[in-house]
Coordinates of C-alpha atoms and ligand atoms in Angstrom, one line a residue:
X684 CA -26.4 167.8 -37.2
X685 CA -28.8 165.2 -37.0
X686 CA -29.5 162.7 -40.3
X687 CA -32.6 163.2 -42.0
X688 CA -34.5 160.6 -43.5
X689 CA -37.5 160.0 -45.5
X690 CA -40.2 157.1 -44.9
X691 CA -43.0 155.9 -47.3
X692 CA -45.2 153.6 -45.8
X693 CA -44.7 154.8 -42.5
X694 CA -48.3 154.5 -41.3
X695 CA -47.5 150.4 -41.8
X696 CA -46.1 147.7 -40.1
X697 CA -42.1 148.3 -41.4
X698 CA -42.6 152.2 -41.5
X699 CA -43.4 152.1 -37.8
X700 CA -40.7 149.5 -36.6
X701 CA -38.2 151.7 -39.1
X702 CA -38.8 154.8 -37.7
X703 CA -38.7 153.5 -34.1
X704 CA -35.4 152.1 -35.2
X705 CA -33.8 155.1 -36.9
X706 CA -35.0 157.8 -33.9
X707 CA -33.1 155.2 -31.6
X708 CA -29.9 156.3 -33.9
X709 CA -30.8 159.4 -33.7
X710 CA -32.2 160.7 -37.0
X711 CA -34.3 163.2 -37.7
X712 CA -37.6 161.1 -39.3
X713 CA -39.9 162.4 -41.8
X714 CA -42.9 160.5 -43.2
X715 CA -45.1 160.3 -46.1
X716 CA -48.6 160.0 -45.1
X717 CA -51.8 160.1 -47.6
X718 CA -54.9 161.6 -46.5
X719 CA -57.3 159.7 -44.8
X720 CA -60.8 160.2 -43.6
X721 CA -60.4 158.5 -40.7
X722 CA -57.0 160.7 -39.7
X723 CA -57.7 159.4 -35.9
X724 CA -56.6 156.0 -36.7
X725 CA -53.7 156.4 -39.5
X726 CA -51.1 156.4 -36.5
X727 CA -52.3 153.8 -34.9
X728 CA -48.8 151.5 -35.3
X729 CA -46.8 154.7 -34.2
X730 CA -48.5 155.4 -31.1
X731 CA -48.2 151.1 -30.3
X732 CA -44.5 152.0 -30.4
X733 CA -44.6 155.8 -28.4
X734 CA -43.4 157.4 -31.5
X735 CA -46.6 159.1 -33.1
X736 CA -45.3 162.5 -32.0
X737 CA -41.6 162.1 -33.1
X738 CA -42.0 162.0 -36.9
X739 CA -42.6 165.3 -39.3
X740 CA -45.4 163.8 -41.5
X741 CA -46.0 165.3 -44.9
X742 CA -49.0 165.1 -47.4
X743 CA -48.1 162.8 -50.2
X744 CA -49.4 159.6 -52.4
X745 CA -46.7 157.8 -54.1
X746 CA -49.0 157.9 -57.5
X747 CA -48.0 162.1 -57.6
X748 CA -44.9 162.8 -58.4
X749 CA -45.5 166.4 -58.4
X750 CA -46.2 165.8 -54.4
X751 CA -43.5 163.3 -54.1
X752 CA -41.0 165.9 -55.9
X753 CA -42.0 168.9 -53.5
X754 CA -41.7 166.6 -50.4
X755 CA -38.1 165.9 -51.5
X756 CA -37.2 169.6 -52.2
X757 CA -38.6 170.1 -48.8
X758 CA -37.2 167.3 -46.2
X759 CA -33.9 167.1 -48.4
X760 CA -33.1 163.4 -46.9
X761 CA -29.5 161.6 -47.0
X762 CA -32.0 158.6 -47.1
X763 CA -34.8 157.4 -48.4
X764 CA -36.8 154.1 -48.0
X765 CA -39.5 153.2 -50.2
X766 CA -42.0 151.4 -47.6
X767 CA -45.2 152.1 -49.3
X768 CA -47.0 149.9 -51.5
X769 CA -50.6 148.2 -52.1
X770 CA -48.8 145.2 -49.8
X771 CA -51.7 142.0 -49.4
X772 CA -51.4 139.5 -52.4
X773 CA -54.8 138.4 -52.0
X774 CA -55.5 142.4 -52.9
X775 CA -54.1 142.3 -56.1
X776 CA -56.3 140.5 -58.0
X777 CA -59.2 142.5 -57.2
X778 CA -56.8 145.8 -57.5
X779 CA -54.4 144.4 -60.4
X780 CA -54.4 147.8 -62.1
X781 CA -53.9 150.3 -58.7
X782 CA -51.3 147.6 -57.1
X783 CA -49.5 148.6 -60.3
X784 CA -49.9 151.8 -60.2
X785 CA -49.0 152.1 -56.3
X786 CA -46.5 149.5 -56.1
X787 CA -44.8 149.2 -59.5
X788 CA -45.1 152.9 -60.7
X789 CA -45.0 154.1 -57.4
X790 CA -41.9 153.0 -56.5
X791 CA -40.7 154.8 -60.3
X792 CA -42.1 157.6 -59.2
X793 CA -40.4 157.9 -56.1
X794 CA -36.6 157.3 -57.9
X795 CA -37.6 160.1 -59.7
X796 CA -38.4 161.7 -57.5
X797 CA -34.9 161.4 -55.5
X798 CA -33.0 161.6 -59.0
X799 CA -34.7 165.0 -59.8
X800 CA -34.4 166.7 -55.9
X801 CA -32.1 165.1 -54.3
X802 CA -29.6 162.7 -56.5
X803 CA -27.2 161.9 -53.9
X804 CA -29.7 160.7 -51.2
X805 CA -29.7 156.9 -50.9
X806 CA -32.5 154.5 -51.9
X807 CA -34.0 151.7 -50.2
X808 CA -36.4 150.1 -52.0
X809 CA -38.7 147.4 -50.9
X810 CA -38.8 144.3 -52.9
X811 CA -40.2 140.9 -52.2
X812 CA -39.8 137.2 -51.7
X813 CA -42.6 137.4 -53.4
X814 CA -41.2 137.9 -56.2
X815 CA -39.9 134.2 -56.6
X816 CA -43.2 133.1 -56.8
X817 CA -43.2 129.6 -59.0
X818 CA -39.6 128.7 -57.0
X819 CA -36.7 128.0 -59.2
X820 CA -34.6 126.7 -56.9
X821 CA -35.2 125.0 -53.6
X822 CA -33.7 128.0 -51.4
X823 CA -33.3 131.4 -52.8
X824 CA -31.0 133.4 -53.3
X825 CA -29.9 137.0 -54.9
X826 CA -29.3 134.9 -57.8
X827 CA -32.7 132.8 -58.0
X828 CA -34.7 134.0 -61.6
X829 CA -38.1 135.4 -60.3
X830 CA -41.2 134.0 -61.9
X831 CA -44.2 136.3 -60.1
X832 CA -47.4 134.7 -59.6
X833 CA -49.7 137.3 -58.5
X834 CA -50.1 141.3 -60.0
X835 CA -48.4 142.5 -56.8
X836 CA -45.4 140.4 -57.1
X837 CA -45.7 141.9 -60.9
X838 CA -45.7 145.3 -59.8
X839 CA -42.8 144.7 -57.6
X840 CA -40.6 142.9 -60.1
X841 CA -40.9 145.8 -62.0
X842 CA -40.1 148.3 -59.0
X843 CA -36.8 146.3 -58.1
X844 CA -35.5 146.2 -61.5
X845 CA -36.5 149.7 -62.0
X846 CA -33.8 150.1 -58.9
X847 CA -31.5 148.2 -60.3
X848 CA -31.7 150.3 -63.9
X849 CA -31.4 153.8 -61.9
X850 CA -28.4 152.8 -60.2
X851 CA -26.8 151.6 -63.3
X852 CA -27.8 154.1 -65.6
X853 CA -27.9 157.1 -63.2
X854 CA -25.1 156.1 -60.1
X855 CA -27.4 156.6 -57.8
X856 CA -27.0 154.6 -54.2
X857 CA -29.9 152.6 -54.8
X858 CA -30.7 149.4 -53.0
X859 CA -33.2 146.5 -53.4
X860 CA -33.9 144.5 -49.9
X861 CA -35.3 140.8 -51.0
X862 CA -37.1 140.3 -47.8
X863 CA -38.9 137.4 -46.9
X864 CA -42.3 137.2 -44.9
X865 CA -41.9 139.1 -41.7
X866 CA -44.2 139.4 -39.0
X867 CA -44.9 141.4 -35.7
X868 CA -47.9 142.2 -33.4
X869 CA -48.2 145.7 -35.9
X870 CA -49.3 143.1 -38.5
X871 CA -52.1 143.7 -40.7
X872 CA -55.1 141.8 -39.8
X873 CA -55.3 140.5 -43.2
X874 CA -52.2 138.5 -43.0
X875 CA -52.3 135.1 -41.9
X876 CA -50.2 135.0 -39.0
X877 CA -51.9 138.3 -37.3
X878 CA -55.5 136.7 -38.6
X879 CA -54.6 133.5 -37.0
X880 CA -52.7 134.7 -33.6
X881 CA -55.9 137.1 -33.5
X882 CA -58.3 134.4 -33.7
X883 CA -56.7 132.4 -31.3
X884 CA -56.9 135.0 -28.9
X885 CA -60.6 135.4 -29.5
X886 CA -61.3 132.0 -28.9
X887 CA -58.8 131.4 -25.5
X888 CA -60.9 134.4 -24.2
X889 CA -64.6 132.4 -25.5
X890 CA -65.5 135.6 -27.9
X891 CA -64.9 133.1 -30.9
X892 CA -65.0 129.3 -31.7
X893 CA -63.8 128.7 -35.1
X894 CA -61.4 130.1 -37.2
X895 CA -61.2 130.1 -41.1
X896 CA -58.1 129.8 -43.3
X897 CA -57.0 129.1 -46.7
X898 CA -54.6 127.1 -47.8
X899 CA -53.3 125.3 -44.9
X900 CA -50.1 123.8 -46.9
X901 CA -48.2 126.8 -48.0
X902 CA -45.1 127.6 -46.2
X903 CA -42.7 130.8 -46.0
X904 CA -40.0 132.0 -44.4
X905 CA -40.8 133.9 -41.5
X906 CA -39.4 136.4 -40.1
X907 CA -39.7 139.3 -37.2
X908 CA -40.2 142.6 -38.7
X909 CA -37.9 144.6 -35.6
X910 CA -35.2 142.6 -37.2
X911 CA -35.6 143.3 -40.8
X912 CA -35.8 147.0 -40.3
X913 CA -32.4 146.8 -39.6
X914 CA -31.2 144.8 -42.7
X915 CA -32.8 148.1 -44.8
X916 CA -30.7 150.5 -42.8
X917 CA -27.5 148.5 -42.8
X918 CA -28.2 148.3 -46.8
X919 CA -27.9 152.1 -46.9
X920 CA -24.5 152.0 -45.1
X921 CA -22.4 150.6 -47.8
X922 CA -20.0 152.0 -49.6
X923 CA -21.9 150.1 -52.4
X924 CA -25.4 149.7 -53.7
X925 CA -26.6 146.2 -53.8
X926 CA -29.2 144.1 -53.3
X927 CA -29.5 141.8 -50.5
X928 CA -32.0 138.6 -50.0
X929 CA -33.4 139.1 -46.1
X930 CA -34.7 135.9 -44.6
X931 CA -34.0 133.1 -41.5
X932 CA -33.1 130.5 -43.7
X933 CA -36.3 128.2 -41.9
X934 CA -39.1 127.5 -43.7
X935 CA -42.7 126.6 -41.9
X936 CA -46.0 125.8 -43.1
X937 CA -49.5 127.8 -42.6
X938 CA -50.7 124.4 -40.2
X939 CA -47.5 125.0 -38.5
X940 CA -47.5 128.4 -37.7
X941 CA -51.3 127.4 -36.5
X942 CA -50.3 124.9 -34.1
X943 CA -47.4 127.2 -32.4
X944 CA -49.7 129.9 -31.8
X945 CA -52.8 127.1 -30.5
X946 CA -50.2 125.4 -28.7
X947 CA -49.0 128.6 -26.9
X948 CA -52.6 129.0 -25.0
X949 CA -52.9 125.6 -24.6
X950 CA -55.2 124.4 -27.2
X951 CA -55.0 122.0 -30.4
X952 CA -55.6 123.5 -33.5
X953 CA -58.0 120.9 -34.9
X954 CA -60.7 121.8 -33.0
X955 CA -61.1 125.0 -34.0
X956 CA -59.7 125.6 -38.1
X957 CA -61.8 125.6 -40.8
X958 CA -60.6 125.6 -44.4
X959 CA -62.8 128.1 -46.0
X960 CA -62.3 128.6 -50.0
X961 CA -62.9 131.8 -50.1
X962 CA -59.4 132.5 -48.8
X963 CA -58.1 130.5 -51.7
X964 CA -56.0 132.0 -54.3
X965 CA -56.1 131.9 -58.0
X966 CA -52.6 130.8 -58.1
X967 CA -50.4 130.3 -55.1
X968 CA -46.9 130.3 -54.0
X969 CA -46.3 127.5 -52.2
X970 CA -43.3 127.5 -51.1
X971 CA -40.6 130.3 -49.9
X972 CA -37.2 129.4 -48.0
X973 CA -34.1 132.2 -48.0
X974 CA -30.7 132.3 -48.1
X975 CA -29.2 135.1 -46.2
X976 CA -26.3 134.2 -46.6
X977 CA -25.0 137.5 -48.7
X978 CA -26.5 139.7 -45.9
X979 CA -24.8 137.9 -43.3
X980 CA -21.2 138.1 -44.6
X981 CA -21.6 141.9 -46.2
X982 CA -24.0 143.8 -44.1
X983 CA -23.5 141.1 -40.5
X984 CA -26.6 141.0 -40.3
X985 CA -28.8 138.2 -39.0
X986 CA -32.2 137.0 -37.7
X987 CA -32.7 137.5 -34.1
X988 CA -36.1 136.2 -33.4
X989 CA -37.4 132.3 -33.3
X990 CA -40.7 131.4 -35.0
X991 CA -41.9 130.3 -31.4
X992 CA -40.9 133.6 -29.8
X993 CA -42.4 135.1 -33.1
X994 CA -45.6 133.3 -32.9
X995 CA -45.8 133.8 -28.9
X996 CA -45.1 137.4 -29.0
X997 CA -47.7 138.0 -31.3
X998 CA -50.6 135.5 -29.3
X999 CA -49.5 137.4 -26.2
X1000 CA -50.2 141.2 -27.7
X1001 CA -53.6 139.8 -29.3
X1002 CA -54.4 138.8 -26.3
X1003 CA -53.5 141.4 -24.0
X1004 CA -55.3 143.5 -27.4
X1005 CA -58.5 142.3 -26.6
X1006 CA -58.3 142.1 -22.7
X1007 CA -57.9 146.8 -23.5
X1008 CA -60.2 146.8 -26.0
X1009 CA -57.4 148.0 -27.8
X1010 CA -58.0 147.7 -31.5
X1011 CA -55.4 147.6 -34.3
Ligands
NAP1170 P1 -48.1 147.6 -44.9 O1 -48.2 147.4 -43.4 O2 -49.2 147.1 -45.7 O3 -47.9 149.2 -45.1 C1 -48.0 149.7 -46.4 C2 -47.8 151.2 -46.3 O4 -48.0 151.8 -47.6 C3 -48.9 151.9 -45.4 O5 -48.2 152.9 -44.7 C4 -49.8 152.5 -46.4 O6 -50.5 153.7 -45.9 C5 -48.8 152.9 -47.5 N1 -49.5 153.2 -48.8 C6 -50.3 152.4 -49.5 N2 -50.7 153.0 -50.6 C7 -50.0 154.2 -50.7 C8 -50.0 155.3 -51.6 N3 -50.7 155.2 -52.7 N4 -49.3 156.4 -51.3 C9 -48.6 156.5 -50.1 N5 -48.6 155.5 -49.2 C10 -49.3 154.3 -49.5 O7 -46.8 146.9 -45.4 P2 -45.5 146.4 -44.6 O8 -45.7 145.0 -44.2 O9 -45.1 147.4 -43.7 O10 -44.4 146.3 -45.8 C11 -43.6 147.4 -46.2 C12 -43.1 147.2 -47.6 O11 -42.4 146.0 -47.7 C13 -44.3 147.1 -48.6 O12 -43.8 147.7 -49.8 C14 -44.4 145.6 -48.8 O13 -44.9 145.3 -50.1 C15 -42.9 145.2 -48.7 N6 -42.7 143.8 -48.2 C16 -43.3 143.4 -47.1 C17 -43.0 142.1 -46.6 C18 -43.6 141.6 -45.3 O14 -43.6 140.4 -45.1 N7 -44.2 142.5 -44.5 C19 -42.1 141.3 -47.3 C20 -41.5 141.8 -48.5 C21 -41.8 143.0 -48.9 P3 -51.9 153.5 -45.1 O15 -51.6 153.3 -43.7 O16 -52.6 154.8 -45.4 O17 -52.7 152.4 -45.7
G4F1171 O1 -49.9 136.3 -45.0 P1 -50.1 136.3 -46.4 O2 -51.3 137.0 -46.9 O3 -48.8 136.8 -47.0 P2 -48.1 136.6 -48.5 O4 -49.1 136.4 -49.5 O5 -47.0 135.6 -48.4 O6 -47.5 138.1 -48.7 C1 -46.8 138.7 -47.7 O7 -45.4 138.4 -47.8 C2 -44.8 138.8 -49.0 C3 -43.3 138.4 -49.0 O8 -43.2 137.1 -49.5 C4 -44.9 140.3 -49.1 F1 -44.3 140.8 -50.2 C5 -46.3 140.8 -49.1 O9 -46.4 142.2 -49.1 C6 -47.0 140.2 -47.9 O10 -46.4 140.9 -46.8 O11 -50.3 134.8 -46.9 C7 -49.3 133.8 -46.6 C8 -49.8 132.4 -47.0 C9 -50.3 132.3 -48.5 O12 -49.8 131.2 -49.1 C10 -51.8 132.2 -48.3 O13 -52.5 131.5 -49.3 O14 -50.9 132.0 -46.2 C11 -51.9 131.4 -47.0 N1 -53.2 131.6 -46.3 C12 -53.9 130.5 -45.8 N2 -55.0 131.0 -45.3 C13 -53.8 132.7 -46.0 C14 -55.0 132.3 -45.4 N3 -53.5 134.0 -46.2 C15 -54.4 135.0 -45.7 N4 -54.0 136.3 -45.9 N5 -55.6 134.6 -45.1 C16 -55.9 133.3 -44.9 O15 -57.0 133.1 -44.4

């Protein structure tokens, strides 16, 4: 009998690289998708992979737990990770009130979801460096006290410790990963790294000349998405709940990640950045470095991916992107 499993968020970046990875394992996938007008594009990340036709999508939003509960009864996973979420910071302070909903009581909604239908399934939910925010200490760990600086990381500082109460109060196999930035050519266009390894492309092929960025000076951890999909699934193998910081333990700045992806096509990233305000924040995070440490010596997990193979990876798909006409 093959192991069934339920994905939120699988229409995103982690959903599609999760699924890919669990259908390699041989599970039996099942996604939560919400309705979309444009229904022709929502798979877009799947089909990259080859997978669009592998997965047994169901109608669901996480905000209706009605839905949620009757997808449950339905699919009846062993496992369930908890992908979805209003996921761009910049977002949130437009959407303060629906990033809560989605991502804070969402993620609520979800455990009860599993608690009500199906109590014995495990739980992944996904939490956030994000959530360190102002940094406490100069590389975090499982241990680090959060102090969130934007709504989102609010909303998701409530969904991990809502994890952490459900499988104290209720023994249910419930898991928070911590994961650091991580990155892949199914980014968002939104994020910095796909905006910037997109705009490189553009301008190594002459459709653009100039490309405008924020803060130039924050730095994250960075990480490749294929990789951390594993550290979720390796979570859900425990004997033990936990929860688990996911990161490379290297830290690089925006300029940084600029100048590998300029450098990979042979140009210098001064002629061409702009610092435009508008892509400013009211209050940033400046700073993100992990500590995998606890992942490495429970789960063996580790980082596979370099930034530069990272960064090159993702130049090269933009590229070859824009060459099809392809557009993600
Ligand atoms: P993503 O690409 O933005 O994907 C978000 C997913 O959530 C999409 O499938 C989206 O569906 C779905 N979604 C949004 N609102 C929903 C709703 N109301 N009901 C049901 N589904 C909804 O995010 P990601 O990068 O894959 O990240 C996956 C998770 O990890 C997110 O929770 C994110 O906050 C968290 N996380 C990400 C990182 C990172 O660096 N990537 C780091 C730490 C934590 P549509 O396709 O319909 O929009
Ligand atoms: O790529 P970003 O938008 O990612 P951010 O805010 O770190 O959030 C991502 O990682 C979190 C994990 O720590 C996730 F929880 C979250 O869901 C998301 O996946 O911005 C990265 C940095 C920021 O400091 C931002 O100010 O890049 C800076 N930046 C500079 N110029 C820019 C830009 N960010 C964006 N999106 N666009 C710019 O033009």
């Amino acid at each position: 009998m093959k192991k069934v499993t339920l994905i939120t968020g699988v229409t995103g970046q982690d959903g599609a690289y999760l699924s890919k990875f669990l259908l390699d394992q041989g599970y039996e996938v099942h996604g939560l998708l919400r309705r979309s007008a444009s229904a022709d594009v929502v798979d877009a990340r799947l089909k990259w992979l080859g997978i669009n036709g592998k997965i047994k999508l169901h109608d669901g939003n996480l905000t209706d737990l009605s839905g949620l509960i009757r997808v449950m009864q339905e699919v009846r996973p062993a496992e369930v990770y908890n992908l979805a979420a209003q996921s761009f910071v910049k977002s949130s302070w437009q959407q303060p009130l629906l990033t809560g909903q989605v991502t804070g009581v969402g993620a609520a909604n979800m455990l009860e979801a599993v608690r009500i239908a199906c109590p014995e399934a495990r739980f992944y939910q996904a939490s956030s460096s994000e959530m360190f925010g102002l940094i406490q200490e100069p590389v975090q760990s499982e241990t680090t006290p959060f102090y969130p600086r934007s709504p989102y990381a609010a909303a998701k500082l409530y969904a991990h410790w809502m994890t952490v109460n459900y499988r104290e109060s209720f023994h249910m196999h419930a898991s928070s990963g911590i994961l650091f930035n991580h990155e892949s050519p199914l980014r968002g266009i939104e994020f910095v790294t796909r905006k910037i390894t997109d705009g490189v492309a553009r301008i190594k092929l002459g459709l653009e000349k100039t490309l405008a960025l924020g803060n130039l000076d924050a730095k994250r951890d960075w990480g490749h998405a294929r990789d951390y999909v594993k550290a979720m699934w390796l979570m859900l193998q425990q004997d033990k709940p936990d929860d688990y910081v996911i990161a490379t333990g290297r830290t690089a700045s925006v300029r940084e990640f600029c100048q590998l992806a300029f450098g990979h096509v042979g140009l210098k990233m001064e002629d061409h950045v702009v610092v435009d305000e508008r892509f400013l924040r009211p209050a940033e995070v400046d700073v993100l470095l992990g500590n995998p440490a606890k992942a490495k010596q429970k789960l063996g997990w580790a980082p596979e991916t370099s930034l530069e193979d990272l960064v090159g990876e993702m130049v090269e798909a933009d590229l070859q992107r824009l060459r099809g006409q392809e557009h993600l």
